[in-house]
XYZ file of C-alpha atoms in Angstrom:
577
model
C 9.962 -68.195 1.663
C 8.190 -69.992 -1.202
C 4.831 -67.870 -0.324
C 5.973 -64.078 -0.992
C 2.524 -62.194 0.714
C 2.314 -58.362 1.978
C 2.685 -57.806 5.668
C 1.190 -54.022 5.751
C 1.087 -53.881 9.760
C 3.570 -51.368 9.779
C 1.571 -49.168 7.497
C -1.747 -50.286 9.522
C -2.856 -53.236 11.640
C -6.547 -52.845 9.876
C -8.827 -50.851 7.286
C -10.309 -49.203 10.513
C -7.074 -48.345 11.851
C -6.729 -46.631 8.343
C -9.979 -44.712 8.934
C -9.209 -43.326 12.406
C -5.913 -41.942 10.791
C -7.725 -40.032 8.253
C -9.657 -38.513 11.271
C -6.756 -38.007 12.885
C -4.985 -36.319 10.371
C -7.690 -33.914 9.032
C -7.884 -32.209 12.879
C -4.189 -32.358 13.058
C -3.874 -30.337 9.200
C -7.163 -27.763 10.721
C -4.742 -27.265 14.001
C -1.473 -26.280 11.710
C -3.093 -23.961 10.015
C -3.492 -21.861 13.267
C 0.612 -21.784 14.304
C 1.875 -18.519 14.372
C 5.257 -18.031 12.253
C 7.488 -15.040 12.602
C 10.777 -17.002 12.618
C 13.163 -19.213 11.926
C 12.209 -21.737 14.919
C 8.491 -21.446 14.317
C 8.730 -21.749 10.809
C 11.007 -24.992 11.190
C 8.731 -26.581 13.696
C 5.561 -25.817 10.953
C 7.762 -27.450 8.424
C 8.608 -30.775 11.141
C 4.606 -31.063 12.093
C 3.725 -30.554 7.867
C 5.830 -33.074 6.829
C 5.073 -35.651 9.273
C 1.366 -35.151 8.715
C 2.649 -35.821 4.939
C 4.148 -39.220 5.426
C 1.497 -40.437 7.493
C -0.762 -39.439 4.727
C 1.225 -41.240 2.032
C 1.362 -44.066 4.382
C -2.470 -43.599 4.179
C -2.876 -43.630 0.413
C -0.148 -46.770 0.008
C -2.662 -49.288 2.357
C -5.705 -48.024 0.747
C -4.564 -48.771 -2.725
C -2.812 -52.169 -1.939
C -5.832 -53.302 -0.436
C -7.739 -52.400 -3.713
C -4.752 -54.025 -6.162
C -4.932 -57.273 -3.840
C -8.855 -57.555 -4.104
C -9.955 -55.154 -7.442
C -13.487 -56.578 -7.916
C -13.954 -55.495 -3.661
C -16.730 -53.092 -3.467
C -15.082 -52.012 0.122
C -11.627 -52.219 -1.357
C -12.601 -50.137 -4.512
C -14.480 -47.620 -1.624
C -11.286 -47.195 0.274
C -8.943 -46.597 -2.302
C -11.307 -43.765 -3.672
C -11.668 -42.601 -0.035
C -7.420 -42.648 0.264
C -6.848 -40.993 -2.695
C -9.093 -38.373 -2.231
C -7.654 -37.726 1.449
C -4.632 -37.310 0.124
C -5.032 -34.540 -2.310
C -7.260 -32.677 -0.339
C -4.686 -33.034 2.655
C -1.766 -31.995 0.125
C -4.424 -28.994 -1.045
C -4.558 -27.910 2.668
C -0.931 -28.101 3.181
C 0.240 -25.485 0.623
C -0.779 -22.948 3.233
C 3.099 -23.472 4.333
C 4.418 -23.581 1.014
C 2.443 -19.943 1.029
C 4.409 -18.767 3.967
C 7.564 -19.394 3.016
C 7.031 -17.720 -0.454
C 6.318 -14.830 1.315
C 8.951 -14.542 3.792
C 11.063 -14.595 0.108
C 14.276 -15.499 -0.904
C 16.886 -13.184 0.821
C 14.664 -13.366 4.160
C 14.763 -17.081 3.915
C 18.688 -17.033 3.558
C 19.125 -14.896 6.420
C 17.160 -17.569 8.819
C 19.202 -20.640 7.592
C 22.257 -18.690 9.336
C 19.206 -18.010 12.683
C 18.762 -21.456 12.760
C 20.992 -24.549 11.424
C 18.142 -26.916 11.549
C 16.653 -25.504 8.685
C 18.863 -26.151 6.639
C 17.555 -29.914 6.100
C 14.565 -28.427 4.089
C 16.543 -26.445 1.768
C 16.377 -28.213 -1.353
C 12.885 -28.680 -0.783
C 12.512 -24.780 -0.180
C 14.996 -23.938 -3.267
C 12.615 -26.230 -5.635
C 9.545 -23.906 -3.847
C 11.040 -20.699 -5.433
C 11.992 -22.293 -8.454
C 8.589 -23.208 -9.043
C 7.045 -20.664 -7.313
C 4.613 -19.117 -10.553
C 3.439 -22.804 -11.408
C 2.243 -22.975 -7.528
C -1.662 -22.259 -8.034
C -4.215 -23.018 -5.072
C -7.250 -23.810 -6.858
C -10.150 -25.618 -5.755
C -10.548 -26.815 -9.345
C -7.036 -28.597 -9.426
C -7.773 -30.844 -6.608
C -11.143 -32.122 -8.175
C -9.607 -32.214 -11.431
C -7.144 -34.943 -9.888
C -9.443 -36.487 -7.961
C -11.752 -36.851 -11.511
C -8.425 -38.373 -13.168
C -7.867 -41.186 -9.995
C -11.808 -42.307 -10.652
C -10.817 -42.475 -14.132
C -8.065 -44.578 -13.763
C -9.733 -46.994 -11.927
C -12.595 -47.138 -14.470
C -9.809 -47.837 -16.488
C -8.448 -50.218 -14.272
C -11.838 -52.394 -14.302
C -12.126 -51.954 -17.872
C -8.743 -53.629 -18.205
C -9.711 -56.303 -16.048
C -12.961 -57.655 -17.199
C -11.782 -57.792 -20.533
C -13.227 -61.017 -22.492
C -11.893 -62.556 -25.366
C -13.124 -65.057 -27.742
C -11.812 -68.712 -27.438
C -9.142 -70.216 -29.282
C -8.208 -73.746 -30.228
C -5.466 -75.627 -29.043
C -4.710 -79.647 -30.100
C -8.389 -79.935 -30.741
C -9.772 -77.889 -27.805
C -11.274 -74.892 -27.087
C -9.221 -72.254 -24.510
C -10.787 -69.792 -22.731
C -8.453 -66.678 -23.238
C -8.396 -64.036 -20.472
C -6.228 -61.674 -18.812
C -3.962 -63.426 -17.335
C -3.240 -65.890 -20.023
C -3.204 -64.628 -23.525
C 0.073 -63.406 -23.044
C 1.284 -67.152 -22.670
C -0.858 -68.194 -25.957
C 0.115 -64.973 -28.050
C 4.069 -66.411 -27.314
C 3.314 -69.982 -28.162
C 5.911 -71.599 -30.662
C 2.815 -72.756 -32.408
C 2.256 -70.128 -34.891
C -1.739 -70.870 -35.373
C -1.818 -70.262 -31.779
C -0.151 -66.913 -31.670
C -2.383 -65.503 -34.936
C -5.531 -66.730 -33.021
C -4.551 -64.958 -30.043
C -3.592 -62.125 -31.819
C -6.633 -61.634 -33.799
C -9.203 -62.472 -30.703
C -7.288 -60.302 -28.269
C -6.910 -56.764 -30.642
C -10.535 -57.502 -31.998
C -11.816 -57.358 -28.672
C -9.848 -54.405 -27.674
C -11.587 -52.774 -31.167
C -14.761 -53.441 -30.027
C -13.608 -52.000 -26.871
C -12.455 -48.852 -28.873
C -14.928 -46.378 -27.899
C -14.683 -47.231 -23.864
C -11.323 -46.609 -23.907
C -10.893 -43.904 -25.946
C -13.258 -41.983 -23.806
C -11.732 -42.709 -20.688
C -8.022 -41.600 -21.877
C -9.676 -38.406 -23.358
C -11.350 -37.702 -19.917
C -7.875 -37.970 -18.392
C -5.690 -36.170 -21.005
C -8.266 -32.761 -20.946
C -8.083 -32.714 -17.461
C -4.219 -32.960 -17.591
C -4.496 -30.267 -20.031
C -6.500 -28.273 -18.080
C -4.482 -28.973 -15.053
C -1.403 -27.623 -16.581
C -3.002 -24.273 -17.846
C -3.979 -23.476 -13.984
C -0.919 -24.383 -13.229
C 0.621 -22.135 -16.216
C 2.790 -24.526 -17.929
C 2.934 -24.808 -21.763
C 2.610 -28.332 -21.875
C 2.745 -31.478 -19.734
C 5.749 -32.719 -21.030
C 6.789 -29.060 -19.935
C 5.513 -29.962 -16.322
C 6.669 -33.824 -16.368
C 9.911 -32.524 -16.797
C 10.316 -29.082 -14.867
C 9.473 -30.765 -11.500
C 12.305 -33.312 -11.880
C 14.769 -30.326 -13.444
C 15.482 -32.257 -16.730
C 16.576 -30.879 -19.833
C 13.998 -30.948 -22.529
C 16.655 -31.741 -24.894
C 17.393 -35.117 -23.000
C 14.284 -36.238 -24.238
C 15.358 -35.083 -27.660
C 18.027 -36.753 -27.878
C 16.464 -40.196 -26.905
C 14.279 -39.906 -29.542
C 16.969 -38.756 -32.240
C 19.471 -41.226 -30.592
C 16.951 -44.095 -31.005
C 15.829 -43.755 -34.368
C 19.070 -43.118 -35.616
C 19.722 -46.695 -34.306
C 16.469 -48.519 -35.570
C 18.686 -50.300 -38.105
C 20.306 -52.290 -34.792
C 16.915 -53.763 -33.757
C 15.489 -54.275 -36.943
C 18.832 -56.447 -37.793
C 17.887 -58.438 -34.851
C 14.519 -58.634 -35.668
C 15.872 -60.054 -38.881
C 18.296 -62.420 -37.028
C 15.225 -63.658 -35.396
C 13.032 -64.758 -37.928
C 15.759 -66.371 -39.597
C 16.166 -68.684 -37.050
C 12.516 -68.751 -36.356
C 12.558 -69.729 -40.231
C 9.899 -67.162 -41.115
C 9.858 -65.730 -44.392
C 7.702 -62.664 -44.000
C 7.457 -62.289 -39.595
C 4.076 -60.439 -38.303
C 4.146 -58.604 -35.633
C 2.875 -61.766 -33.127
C 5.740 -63.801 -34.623
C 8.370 -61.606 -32.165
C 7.075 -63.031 -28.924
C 8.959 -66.165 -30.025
C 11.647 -67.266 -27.610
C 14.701 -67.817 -30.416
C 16.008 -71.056 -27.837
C 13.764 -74.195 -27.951
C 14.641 -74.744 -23.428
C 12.099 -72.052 -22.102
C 13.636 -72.237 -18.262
C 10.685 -71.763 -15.814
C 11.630 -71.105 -11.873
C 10.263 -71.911 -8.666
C 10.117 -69.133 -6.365
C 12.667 -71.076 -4.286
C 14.986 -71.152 -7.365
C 13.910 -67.427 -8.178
C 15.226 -66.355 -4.784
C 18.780 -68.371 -4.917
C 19.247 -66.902 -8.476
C 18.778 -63.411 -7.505
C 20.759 -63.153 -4.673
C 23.649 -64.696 -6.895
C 22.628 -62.508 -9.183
C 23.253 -59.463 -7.076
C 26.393 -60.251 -5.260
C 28.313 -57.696 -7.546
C 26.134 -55.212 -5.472
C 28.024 -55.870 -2.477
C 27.058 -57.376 1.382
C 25.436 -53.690 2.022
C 22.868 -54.497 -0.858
C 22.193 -58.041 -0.266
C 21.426 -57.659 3.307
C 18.419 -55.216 2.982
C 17.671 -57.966 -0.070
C 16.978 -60.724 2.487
C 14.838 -57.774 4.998
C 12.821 -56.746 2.005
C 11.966 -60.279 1.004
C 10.459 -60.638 4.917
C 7.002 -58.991 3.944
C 7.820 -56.672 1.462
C 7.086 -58.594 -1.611
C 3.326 -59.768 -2.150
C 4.404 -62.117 -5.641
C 2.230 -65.143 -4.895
C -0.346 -65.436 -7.623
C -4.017 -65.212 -6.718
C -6.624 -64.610 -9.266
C -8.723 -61.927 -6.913
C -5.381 -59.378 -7.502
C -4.786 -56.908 -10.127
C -3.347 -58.999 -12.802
C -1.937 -57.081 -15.414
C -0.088 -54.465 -13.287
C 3.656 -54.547 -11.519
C 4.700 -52.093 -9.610
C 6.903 -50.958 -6.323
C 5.946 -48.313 -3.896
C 7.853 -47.313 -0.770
C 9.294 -50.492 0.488
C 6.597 -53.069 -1.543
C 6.551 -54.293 -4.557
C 3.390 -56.206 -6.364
C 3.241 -58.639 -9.086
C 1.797 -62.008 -9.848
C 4.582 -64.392 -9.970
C 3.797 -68.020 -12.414
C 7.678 -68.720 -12.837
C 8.728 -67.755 -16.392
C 11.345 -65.734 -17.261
C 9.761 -62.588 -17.116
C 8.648 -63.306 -13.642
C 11.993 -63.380 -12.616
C 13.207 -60.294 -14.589
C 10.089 -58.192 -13.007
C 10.818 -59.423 -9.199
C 14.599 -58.949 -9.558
C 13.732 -55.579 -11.073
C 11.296 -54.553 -8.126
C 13.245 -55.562 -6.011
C 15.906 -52.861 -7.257
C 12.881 -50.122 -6.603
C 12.781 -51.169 -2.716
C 15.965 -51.812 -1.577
C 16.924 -48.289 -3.471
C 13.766 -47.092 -1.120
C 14.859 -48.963 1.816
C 18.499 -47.569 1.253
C 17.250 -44.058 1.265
C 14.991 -44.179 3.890
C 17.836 -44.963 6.345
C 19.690 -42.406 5.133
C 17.436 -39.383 3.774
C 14.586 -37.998 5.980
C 11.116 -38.124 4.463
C 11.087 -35.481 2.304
C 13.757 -37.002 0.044
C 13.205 -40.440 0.958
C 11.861 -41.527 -2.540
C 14.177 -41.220 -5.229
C 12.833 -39.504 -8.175
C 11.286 -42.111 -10.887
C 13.981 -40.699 -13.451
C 16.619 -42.275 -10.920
C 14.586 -44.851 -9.484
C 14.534 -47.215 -12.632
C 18.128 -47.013 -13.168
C 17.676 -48.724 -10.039
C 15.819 -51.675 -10.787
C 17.234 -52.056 -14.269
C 20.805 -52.321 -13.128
C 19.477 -55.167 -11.155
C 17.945 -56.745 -14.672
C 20.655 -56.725 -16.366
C 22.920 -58.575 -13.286
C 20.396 -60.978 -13.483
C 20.652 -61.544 -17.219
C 24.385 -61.644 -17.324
C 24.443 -63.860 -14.289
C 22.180 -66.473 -15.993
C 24.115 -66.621 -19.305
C 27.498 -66.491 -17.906
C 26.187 -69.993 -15.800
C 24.355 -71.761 -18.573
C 25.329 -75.153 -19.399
C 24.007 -75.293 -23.133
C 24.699 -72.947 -25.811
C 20.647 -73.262 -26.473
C 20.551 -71.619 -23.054
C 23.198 -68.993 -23.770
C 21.195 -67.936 -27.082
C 17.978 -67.923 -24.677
C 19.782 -64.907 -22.593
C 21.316 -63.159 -24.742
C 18.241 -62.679 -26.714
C 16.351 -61.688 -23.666
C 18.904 -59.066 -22.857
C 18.915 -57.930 -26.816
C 15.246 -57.927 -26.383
C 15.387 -55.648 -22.967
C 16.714 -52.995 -25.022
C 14.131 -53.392 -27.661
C 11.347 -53.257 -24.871
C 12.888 -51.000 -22.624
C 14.832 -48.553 -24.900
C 12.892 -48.962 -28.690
C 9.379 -49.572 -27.813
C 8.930 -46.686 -25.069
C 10.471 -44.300 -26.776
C 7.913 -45.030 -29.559
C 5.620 -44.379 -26.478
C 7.018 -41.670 -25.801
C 6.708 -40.615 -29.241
C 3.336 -41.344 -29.531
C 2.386 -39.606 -25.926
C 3.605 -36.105 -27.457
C 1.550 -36.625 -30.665
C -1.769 -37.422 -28.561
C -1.220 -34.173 -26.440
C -0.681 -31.865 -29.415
C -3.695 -33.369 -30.843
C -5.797 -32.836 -27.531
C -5.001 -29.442 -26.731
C -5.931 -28.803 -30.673
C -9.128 -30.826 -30.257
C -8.477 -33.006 -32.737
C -7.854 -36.467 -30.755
C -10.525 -39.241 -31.974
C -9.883 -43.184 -31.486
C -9.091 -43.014 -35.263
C -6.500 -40.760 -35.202
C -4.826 -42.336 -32.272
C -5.356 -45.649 -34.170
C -3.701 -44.827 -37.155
C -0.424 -42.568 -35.396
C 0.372 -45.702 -33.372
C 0.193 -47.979 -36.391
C 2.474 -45.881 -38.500
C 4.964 -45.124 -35.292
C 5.189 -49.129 -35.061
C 5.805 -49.471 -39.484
C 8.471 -47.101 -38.677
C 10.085 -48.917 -35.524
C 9.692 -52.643 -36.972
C 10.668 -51.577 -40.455
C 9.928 -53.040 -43.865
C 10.249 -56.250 -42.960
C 7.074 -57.038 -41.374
C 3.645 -58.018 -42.730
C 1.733 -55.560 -40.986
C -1.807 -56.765 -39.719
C -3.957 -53.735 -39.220
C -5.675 -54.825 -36.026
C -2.477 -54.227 -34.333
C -3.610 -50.308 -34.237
C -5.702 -51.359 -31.260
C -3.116 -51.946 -29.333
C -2.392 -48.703 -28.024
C -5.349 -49.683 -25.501
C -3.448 -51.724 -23.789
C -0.153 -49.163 -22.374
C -1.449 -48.413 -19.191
C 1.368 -46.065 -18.947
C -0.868 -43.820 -21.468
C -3.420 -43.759 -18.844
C -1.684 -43.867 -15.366
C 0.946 -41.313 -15.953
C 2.300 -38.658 -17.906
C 5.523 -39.491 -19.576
C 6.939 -41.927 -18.031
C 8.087 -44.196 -20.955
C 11.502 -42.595 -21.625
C 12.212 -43.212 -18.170
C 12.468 -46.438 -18.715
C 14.305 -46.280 -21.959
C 16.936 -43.493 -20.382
C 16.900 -46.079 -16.968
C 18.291 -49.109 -19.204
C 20.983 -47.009 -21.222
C 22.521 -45.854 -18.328
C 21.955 -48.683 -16.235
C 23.943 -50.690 -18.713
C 26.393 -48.291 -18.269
C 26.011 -48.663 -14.337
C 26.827 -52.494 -15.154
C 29.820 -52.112 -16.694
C 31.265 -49.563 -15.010
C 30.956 -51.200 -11.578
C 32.023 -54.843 -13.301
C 35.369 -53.187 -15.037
C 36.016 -50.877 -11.748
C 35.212 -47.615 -13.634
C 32.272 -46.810 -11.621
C 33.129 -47.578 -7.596
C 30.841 -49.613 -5.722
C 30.852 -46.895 -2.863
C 29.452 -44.597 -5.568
C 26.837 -46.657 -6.903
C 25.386 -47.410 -2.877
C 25.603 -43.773 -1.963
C 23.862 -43.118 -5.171
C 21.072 -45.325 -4.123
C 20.874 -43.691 -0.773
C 20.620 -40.329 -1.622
C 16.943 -40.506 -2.744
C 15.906 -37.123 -4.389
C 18.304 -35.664 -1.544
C 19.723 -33.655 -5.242
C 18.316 -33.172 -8.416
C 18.386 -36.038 -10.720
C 20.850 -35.139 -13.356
C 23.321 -34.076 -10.208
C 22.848 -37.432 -8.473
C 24.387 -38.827 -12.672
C 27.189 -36.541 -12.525
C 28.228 -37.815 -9.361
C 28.333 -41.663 -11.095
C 30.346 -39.841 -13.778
C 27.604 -39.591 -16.108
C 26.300 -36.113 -17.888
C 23.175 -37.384 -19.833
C 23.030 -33.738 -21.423
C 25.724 -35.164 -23.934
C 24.858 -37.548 -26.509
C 27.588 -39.512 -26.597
C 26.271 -41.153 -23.606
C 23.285 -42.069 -26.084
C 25.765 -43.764 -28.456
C 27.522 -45.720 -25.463
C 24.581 -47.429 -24.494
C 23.902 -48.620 -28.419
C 27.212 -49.986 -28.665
C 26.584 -52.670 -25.898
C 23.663 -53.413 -27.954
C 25.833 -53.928 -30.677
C 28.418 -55.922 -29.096
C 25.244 -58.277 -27.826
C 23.962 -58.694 -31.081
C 27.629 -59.459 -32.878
C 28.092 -61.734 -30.075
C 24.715 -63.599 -30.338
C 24.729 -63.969 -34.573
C 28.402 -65.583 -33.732
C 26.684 -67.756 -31.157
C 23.952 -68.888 -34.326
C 27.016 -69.294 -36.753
C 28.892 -72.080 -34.765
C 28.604 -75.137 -32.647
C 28.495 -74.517 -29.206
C 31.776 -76.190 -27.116
């Protein structure tokens, strides 16, 4: 249990047994394409051989890629992941010869063979969603190497990111070799010296870095653009959004709702450098932890905490806790792994574990991504087995803030007590403030693109002002912090994703209470987590008693925030008993 390592032999036993599955698979797609279908019963036994060809081949793309995250300098490793992803979208290109079939068959014929043949009935969500989105379905040659273009890009990106180097910095008389993996630690240091060095070594190598990156991001944002013309969307918000049936005007309201509640953040911000006794705070003075006891955790300790942690969840929940820890989990650090990345996928989940808080926070909160994965694949078959990332991170945040509650409900010292509280303050301003800047910033950079106007300047200088606005006046602004933009990988990797995060920890905190005070039933919250994308995600809300389409909901989640915030400055103003 201390050692949490990836066992992938029931994905493959080998990289060769990965290879002869790609053989496999590509006669088995050539084969399909010859079935005859005139009915209901031939059309539901495509659909059957399809979809299993489909998991397979997602099981196919999963190995290759962990193998390259757990090794990213691997020549072989870097080989195979190319090799998986582009088996996968050229296996998903074949396949939409079935989508094809049933288009044409149309609606009213397709209604009339659900009542031929009950069976079929389990892909009827999936063939609804077909018809919904049946103009944007384009077979095109140049989609599939457009996508395969943006995964080689991404893993340019993905090197880039890795061999950064940075310029050393002195600590009690002695040069440190800043990397990767530690500037993070440095750029947090309670020494203040020691978080401006950082700071200025880390974004002045990212601005030397400028050009590389910028080109890389504006390989991958025209292809997206180009991507969504073919496809005959008006943007790829538009796109983002239409394939998970979300209201544009949830996004709008985020980003109304959040800057309408800057002033909250920017009080705390305040709150902080008080205590931090900081006249005039720059940006690197916020990494601060406001409590003097930084808590670090074995992974022994990490385990026993989050299984506390998650008892509210129920016996259902903890059990597939203690499976998923058996294998699922590859959280030992090791230098020769992707370092800067966390992520789930399927049942795994990937991170480099070194025992600080945040370490905790990001396995409890991947952990929330795989048992809501393990959950659903007992319950949903493949097709809806993976719950939609709009749902998913309500997931894993719910399990965050358990965890945070949990540890400042138990500690023994008020200094430990202001240590949580802050960090669950500070979720919001991470999770809820800072992506939706993202998010903000994402739909400036696309306007800009399709306009071709988007230079490493003009990114620069919207980021800078979108983070003046956020912080407010009461930060000495540093201009190297306009690199920094370099350094979301959620910029690269996908298209808006940030306000799924910041829409995941509203309504998780809503999750929270609800299921703490009774309001939301425990039942509810399971089934919720087994239904995968078994309904559309604002459907799978309204069944937790949640309409997201109102903004009130918006407002809800700031008034926790509030309450924190009261409830921490009252904590500041008086001894601890």
């Amino acid at each position: 249990m201390a050692n949490l390592i990836w066992n992938l032999d029931d994905l493959f036993k080998s990289k060769k047994d990965c290879y002869h599955e790609i053989k496999k698979i590509t006669k088995q797609v050539d084969k399909l394409n010859k079935i005859k279908v005139n009915d209901s019963f031939s059309l539901f036994n495509l659909l059957e051989k399809a979809w299993q060809i489909k998991e397979v081949t997602n099981n196919i793309l999963i190995y290759g890629s962990f193998k390259y995250y757990k090794d990213v300098n691997n020549e072989d490793a870097i080989k195979l992941k190319e090799k998986v992803e582009n088996f996968n979208n050229e296996t998903n290109y074949k396949l939409q010869f079935v989508d094809n079939i049933i288009l044409d068959f149309g609606n009213d014929k397709i209604n009339e063979m659900y009542q031929e043949n009950k069976k079929l009935e389990k892909y009827k969500l999936y063939i609804d969603n077909l018809f919904r989105k049946k103009e944007h379905l384009i077979k095109s040659d140049e989609l599939i190497n457009n996508n395969n273009l943006i995964n080689k890009y991404l893993t340019d990106y993905n090197k880039l990111l890795h061999n950064m180097q940075f310029n050393n910095i002195v600590v009690d008389n002695e040069k440190i070799d800043l990397n990767i993996t530690n500037y993070s630690k440095y750029l947090n240091s309670k020494n203040r010296d020691i978080r401006k060095q950082t700071f200025i070594n880390v974004d002045s190598a990212y601005k030397e870095k400028a050009k590389e990156y910028f080109t890389i991001l504006d390989n991958i944002y025209s292809l997206r653009i180009k991507n969504i013309k073919l496809e005959k969307y008006n943007s790829v918000l538009e796109k983002v959004l239409f394939e998970e049936k979300i209201d544009l005007k949830i996004v709008d309201n985020l980003i109304l709702s959040v800057n309408n509640h800057l002033f909250l953040i920017q009080n705390y911000l305040k709150i902080k450098s008080n205590k931090l006794e900081i006249e005039k705070p720059h940006l690197y003075d916020f990494g601060v932890n406001l409590s003097e006891n930084i808590p670090k955790y074995s992974l022994e300790d990490a385990i026993k905490i989050i299984k506390e942690s998650l008892k509210p969840l129920g016996d259902e929940y903890l059990k597939a806790v203690d499976i998923l820890l058996d294998g699922h989990i590859d959280a030992s650090f090791d230098n020769k792994k992707h370092q800067s990345i966390t992520f789930s996928w399927n049942t795994y989940s990937f991170l480099n574990y070194k025992g600080t808080y945040n370490d905790l926070k990001n396995l409890i909160h991947e952990l929330g991504h795989i048992v809501n994965y393990y959950l659903s694949k007992q319950n949903q078959p493949f097709i809806y087995e993976d719950s939609t990332i709009f749902v998913g991170e309500i997931a894993s945040i719910t399990n965050e803030i358990l965890l945070n509650r949990y540890l400042y409900n138990n500690a023994k010292t008020k200094e430990e007590k202001i240590f949580y509280l802050s960090k669950e303050i500070e979720n919001y301003f991470t999770t809820v403030f800072k992506q939706t800047l993202y998010t903000e910033l994402e739909l400036r950079l696309y306007i800009l693109k399709d306009n071709n106007r988007l230079t490493s300047n003009n990114i620069s200088n919207i980021y800078y002002n979108l983070i003046k606005r956020y912080y407010g006046n009461q930060v000495a602004y540093d201009s190297l912090a306009k690199y920094e933009w370099m350094r979301l990988g959620h910029l690269y990797r996908y298209a808006f994703y940030p306000y799924k995060y910041a829409t995941g920890l509203m309504l998780a905190s809503i999750v929270v209470n609800g299921i703490l005070d009774n309001t939301i039933k425990l039942d509810s919250y399971i089934t919720f987590l087994k239904s995968g994308s078994s309904k559309y995600s604002l459907d799978l809300l309204k069944d937790l008693g949640i309409n997201l389409s109102n903004l009130n909901i918006f407002n809800k989640g700031f008034n926790i925030l509030k309450e924190d915030i009261e409830k921490l400055e009252e904590l500041l103003e008086k001894d601890y008993v």
